[in-house]
CSV table of C-alpha atoms and ligand atoms in Angstrom, one decimal:
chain,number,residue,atom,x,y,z
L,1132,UNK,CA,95.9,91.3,86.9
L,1133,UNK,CA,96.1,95.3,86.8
L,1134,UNK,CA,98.3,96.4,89.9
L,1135,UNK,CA,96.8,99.0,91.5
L,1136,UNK,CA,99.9,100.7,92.4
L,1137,UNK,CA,102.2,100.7,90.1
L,1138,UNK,CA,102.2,103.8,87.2
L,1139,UNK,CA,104.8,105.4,84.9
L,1140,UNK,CA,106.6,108.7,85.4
L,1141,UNK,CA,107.6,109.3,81.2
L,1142,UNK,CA,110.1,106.7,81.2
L,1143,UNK,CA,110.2,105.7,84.9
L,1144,UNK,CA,107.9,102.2,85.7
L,1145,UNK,CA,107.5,103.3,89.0
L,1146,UNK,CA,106.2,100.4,91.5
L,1147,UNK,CA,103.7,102.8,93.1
L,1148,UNK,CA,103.3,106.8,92.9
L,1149,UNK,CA,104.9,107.8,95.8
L,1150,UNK,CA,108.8,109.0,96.0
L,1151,UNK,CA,110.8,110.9,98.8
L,1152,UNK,CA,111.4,114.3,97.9
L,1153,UNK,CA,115.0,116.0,97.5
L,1154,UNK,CA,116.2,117.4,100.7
L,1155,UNK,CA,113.9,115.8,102.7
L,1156,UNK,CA,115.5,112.4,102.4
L,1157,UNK,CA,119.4,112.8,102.8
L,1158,UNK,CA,120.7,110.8,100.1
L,1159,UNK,CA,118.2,107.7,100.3
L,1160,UNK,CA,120.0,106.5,103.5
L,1161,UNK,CA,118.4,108.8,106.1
L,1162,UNK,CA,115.4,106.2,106.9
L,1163,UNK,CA,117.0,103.0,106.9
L,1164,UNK,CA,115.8,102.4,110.7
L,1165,UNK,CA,112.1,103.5,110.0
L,1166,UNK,CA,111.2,101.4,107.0
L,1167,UNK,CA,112.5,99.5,104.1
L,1168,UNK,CA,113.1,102.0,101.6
L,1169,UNK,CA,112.1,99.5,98.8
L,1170,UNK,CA,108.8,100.5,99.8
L,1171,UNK,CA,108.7,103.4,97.8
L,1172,UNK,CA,108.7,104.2,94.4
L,1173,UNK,CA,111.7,105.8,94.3
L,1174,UNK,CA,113.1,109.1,96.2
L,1175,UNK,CA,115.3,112.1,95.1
L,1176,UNK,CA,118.2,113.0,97.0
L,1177,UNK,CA,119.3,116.0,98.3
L,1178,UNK,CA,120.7,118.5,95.7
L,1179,UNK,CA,124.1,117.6,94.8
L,1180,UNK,CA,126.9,120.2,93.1
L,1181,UNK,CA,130.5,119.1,92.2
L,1182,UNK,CA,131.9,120.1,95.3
L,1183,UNK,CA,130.7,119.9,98.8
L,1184,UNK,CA,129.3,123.1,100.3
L,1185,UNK,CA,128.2,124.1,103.4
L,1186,UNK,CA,125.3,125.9,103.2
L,1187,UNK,CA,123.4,129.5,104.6
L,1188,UNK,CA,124.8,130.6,108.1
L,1189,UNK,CA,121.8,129.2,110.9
L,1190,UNK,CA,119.2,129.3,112.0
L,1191,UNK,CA,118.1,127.6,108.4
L,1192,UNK,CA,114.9,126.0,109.9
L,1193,UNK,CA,111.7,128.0,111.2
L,1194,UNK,CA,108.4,126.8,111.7
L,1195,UNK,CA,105.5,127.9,110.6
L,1196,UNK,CA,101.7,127.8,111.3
L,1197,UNK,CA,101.1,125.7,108.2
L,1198,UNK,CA,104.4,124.4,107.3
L,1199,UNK,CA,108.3,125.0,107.8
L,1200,UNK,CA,110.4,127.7,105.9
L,1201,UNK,CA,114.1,126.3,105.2
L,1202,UNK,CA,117.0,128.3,104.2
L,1203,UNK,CA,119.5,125.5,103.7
L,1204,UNK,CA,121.1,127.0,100.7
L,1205,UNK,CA,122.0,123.6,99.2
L,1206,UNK,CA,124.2,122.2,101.6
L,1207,UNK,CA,125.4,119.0,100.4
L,1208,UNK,CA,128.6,116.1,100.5
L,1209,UNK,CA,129.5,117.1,96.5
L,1210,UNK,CA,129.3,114.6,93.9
L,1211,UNK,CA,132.8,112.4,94.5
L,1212,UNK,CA,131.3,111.9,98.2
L,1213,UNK,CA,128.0,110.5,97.2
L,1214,UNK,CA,129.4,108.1,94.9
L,1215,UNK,CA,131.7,107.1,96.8
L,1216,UNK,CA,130.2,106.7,100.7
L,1217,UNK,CA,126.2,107.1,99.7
L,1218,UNK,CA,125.7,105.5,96.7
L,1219,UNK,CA,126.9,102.1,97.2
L,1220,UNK,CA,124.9,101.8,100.7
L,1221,UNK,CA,121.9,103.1,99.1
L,1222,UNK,CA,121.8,100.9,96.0
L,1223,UNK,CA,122.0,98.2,98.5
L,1224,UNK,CA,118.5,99.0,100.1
L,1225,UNK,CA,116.4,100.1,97.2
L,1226,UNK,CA,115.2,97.4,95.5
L,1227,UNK,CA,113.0,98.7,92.4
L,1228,UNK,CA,112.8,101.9,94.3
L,1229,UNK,CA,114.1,104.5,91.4
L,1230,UNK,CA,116.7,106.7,92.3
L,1231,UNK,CA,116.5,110.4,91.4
L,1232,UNK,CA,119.9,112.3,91.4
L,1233,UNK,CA,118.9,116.2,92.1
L,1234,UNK,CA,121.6,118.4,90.8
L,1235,UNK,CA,122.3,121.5,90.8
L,1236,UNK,CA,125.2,124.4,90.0
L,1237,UNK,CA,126.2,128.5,90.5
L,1238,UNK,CA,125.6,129.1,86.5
L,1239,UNK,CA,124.2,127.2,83.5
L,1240,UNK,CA,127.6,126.3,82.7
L,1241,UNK,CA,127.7,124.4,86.2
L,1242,UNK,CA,124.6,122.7,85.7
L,1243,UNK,CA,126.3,121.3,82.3
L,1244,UNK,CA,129.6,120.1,84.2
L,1245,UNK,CA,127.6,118.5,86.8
L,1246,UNK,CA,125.4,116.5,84.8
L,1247,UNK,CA,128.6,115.7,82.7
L,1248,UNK,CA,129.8,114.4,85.8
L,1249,UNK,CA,127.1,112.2,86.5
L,1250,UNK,CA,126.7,110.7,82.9
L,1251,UNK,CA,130.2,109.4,83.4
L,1252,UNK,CA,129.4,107.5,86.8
L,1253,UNK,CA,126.1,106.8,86.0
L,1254,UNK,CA,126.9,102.8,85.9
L,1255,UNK,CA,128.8,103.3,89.3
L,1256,UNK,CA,126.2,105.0,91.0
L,1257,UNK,CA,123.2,103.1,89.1
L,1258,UNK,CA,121.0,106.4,89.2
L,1259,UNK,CA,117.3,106.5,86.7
L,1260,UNK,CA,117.2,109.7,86.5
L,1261,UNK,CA,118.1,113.3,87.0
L,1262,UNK,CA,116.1,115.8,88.7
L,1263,UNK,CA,117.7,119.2,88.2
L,1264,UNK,CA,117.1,122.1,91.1
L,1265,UNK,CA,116.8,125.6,89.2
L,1266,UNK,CA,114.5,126.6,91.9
L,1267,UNK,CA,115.9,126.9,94.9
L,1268,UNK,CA,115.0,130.4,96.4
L,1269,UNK,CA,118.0,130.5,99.2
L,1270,UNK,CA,120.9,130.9,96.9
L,1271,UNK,CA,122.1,133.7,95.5
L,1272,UNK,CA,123.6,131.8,92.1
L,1273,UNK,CA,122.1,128.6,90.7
L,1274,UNK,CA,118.8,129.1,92.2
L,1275,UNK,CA,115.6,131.0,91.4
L,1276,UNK,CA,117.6,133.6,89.5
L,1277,UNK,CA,118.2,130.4,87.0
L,1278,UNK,CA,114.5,129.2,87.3
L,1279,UNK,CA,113.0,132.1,87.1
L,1280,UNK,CA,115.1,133.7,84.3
L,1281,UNK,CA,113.9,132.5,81.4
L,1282,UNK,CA,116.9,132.6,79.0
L,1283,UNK,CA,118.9,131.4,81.9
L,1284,UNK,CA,116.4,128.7,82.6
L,1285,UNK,CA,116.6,127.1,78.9
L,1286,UNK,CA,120.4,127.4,79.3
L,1287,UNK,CA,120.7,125.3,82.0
L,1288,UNK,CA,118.2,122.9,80.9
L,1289,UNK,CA,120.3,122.4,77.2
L,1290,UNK,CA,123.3,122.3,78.8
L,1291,UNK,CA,122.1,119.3,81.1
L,1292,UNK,CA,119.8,117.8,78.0
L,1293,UNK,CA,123.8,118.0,76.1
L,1294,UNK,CA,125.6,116.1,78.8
L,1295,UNK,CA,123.3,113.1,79.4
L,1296,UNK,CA,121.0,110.8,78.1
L,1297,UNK,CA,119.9,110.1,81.3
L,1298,UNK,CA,115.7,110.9,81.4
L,1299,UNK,CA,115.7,114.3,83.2
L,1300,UNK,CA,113.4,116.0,85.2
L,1301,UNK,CA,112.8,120.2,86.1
L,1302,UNK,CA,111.6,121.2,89.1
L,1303,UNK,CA,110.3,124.3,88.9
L,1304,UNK,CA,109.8,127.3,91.4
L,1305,UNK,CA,106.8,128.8,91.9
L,1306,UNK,CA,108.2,132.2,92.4
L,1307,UNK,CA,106.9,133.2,89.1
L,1308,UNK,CA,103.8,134.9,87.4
L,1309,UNK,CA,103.3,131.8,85.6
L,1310,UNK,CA,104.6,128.5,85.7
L,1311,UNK,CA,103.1,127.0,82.2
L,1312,UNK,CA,105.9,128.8,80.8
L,1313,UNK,CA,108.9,127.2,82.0
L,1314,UNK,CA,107.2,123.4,81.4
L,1315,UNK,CA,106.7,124.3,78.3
L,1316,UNK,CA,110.7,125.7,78.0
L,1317,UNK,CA,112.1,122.7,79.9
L,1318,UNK,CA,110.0,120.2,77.1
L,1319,UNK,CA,111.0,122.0,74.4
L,1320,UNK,CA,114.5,122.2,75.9
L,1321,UNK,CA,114.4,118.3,75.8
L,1322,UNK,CA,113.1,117.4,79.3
L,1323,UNK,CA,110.8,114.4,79.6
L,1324,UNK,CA,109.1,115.6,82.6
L,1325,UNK,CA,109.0,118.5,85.6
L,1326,UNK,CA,108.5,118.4,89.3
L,1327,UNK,CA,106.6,121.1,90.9
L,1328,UNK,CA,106.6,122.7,92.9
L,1329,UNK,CA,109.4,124.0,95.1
L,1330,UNK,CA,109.1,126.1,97.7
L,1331,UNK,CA,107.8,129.4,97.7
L,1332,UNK,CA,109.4,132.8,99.3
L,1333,UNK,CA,108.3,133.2,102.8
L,1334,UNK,CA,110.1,134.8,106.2
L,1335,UNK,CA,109.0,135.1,109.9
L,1336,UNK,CA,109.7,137.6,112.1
L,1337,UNK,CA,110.9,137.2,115.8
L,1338,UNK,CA,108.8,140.0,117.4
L,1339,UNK,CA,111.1,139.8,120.6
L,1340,UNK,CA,114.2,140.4,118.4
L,1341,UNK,CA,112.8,142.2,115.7
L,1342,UNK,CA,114.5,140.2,113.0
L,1343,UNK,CA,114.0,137.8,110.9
L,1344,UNK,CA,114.5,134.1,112.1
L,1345,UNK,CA,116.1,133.0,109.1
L,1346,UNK,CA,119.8,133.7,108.8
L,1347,UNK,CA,119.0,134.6,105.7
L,1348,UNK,CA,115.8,136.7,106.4
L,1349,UNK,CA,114.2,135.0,103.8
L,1350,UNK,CA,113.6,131.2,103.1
L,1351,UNK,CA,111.2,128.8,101.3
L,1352,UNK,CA,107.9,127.8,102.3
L,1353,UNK,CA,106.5,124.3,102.1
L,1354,UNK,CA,104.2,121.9,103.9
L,1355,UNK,CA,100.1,122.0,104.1
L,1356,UNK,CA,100.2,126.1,103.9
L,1357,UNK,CA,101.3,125.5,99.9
L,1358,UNK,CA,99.2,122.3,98.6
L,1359,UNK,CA,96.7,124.4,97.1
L,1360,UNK,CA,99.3,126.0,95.3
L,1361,UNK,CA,100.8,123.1,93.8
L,1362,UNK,CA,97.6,121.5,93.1
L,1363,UNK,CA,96.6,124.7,91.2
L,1364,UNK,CA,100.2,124.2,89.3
L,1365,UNK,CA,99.8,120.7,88.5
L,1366,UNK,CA,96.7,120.9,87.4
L,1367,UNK,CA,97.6,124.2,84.7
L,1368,UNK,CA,100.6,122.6,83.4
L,1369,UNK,CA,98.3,119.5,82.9
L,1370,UNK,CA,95.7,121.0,81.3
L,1371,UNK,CA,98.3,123.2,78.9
L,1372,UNK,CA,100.8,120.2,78.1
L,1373,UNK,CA,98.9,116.8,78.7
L,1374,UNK,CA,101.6,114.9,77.1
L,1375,UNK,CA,104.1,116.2,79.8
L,1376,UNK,CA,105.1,113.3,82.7
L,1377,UNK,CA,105.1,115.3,86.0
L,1378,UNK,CA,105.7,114.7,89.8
L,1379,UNK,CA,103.4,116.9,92.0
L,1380,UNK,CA,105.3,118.4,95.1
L,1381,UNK,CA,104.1,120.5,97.7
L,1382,UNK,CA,102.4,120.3,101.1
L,1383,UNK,CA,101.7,116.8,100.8
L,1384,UNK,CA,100.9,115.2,104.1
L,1385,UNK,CA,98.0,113.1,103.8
L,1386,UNK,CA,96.8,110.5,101.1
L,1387,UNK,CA,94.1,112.8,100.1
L,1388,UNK,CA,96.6,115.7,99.4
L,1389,UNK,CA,98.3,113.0,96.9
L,1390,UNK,CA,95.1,112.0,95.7
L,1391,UNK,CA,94.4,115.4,94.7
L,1392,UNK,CA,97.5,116.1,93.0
L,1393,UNK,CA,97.6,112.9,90.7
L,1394,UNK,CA,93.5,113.8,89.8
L,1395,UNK,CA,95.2,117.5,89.5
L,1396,UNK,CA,97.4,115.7,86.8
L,1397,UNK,CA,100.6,114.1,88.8
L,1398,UNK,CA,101.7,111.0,87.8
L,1399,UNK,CA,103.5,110.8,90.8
L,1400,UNK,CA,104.1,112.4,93.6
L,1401,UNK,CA,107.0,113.1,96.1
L,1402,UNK,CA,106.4,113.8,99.8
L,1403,UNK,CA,108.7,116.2,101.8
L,1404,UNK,CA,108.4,118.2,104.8
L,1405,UNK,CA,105.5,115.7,106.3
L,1406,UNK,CA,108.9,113.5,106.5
L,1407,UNK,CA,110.1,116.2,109.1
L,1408,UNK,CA,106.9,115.7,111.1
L,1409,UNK,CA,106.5,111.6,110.9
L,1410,UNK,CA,109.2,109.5,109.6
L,1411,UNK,CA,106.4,107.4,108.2
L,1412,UNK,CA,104.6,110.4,106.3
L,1413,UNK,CA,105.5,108.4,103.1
L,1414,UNK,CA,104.7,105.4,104.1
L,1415,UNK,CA,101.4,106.7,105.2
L,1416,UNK,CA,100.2,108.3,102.3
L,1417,UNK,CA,101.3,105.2,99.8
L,1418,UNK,CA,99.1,103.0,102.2
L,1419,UNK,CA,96.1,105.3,102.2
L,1420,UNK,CA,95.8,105.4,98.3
L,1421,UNK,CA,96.2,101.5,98.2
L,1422,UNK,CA,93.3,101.5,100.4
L,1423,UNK,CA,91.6,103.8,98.2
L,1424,UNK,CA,92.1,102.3,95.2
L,1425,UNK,CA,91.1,99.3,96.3
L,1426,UNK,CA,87.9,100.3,97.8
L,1427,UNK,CA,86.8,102.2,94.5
L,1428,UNK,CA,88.5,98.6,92.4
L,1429,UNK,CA,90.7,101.6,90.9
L,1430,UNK,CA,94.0,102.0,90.0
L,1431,UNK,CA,96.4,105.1,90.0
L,1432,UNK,CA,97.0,104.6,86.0
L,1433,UNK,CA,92.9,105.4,85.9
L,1434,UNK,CA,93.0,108.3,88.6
L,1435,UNK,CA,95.7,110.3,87.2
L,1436,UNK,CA,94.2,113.7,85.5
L,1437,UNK,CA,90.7,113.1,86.3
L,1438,UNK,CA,89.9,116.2,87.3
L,1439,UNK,CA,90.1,116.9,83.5
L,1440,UNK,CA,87.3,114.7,82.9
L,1441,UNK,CA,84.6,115.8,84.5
L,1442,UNK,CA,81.6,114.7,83.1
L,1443,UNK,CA,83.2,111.3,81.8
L,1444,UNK,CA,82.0,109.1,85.1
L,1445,UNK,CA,78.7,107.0,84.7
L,1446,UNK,CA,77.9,108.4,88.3
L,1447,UNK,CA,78.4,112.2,89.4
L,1448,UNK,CA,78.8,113.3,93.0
L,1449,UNK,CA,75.3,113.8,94.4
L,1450,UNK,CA,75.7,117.2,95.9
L,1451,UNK,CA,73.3,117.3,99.2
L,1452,UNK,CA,74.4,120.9,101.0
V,1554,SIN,C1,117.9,124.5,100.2
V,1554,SIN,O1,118.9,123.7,100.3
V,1554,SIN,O2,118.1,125.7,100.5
V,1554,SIN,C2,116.6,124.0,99.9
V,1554,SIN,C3,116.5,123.4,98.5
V,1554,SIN,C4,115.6,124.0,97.6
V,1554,SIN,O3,114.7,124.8,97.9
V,1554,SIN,O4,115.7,123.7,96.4
């Protein structure tokens, strides 16, 4: 019997298509006392670096008519904590959940050590993959001056790709003219796959203060404002490199918004911010595409890219308005 759910991320057998996205989820811990989190797929933690850091001065958090801008600036325990106090606890309530490490340094060379780091504990922490952040636009090194840089970019990438054998996924920023580009550099660069999207510039003004909210001024947009967005990235990366695994990101808070990124060309997806708004956003959206799927006597394994196909189905939409 086909399961409905369960799909394939390159070389991740994923249970079902829905993972926690990084920064959204602490370190796979964070939801213990809402659900099981064997219920997922699997989930990415928050960025880790080698050393703990603390982060952009507040407030870091502003919300938005569509969404939330964040200017965290990679706050995070460092590597010897989570290995230590997370992993252990975490590896404990997965089950066949797949754990994503998300990693992250100040230069290329960083990105190498770190990943160097976590090939040699990968036993230890028991880790699938990587997912490595080049595109986070509240940093002033490591982020979108990395992912957007394109020499920089396929530095990083190598120098990760050199380190590990572990499969490795890019997520890429969408603070560029085009993101085909940097898929195609982080495949050729030896990734097997890419997230996108991260978040994309944004700032809010306090019209009482005449400032910015932000800290920072400027942070990163995400929830329902961007989904068009990623779709639209998705779904050009999918069309230019069909061979290319890819989790779809971005203003996912619904089971439709994940059904239109895997149609877009996902094979999975990861849900964020909507985890902000209701602890059981993931939970939600995997339970809506079972439903789905087994209304239509579909699976996710025939869904995913078939808004490349047009044309294929027996039965087109009828089109009455
Ligand atoms: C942050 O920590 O600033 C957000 C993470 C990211 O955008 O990659």
């Amino acid at each position: 019997m086909v399961d409905r759910l369960a799909t394939k991320c390159g070389p991740l057998e994923l249970a079902n298509p829905v993972l926690a996205a990084s920064g959204t989820f602490g370190y796979g811990d964070s939801f213990e006392r809402f659900w099981p989190l064997e219920t997922l797929g699997g989930f990415v933690t928050k960025t880790l670096f080698l050393a703990p850091r603390d982060g952009n001065p507040a407030p870091r958090i502003a919300e938005t008519s569509a969404g939330m801008l964040n200017s965290i600036g990679l706050a995070n325990v460092g590597w010897e904590a989570f290995v230590r106090e997370k992993a252990p606890r975490v590896n404990a309530l997965r089950g066949s959940a797949r754990m994503l490490v998300n990693i992250a340094g100040n230069s290329p060379e960083e990105f190498g050590e770190i990943a160097a780091r976590v090939e040699a504990d990968r036993e230890a922490v028991g880790c699938d993959a990587i997912e490595v952040n080049v595109s986070c636009p509240n940093v002033k090194e490591g982020g979108t001056n990395i992912g957007c840089h394109p020499g920089q970019f396929r530095d990083a990438v190598a120098r990760v790709r050199a380190a590990t054998t572990l499969p490795m996924f890019v997520k890429l920023s969408p603070n560029v003219a085009d993101v085909v580009p940097f898929a195609r550099a982080a495949a050729e660069e030896g990734a097997e796959g890419v997230s996108l999207i991260n978040t994309l510039y944004g700032m809010q003004i306090d019209t009482e203060l005449r400032r910015p909210v932000l800290g920072t001024g400027s942070g990163g947009l995400s929830g329902p404002a961007i989904l068009p967005v990623g779709v639209h990235w998705v779904y050009k990366v999918r069309a230019a490199l069909p061979e290319l695994p890819i989790f779809g990101i971005g203003g996912i808070s619904t089971w439709q918004a994940a059904l239109q990124y895997l149609m877009a060309g996902a094979d999975a997806v990861q849900v964020g911010t909507a985890s902000f708004v209701d602890p059981n956003a993931c939970r939600e959206v995997l339970a809506g595409l079972d439903r789905w799927c087994a209304m239509r006597n579909t699976s996710i394994g025939e869904i995913v890219g078939a808004a490349h196909r047009v044309g294929e189905r027996a039965e087109e939409p009828v089109w009455t308005g």
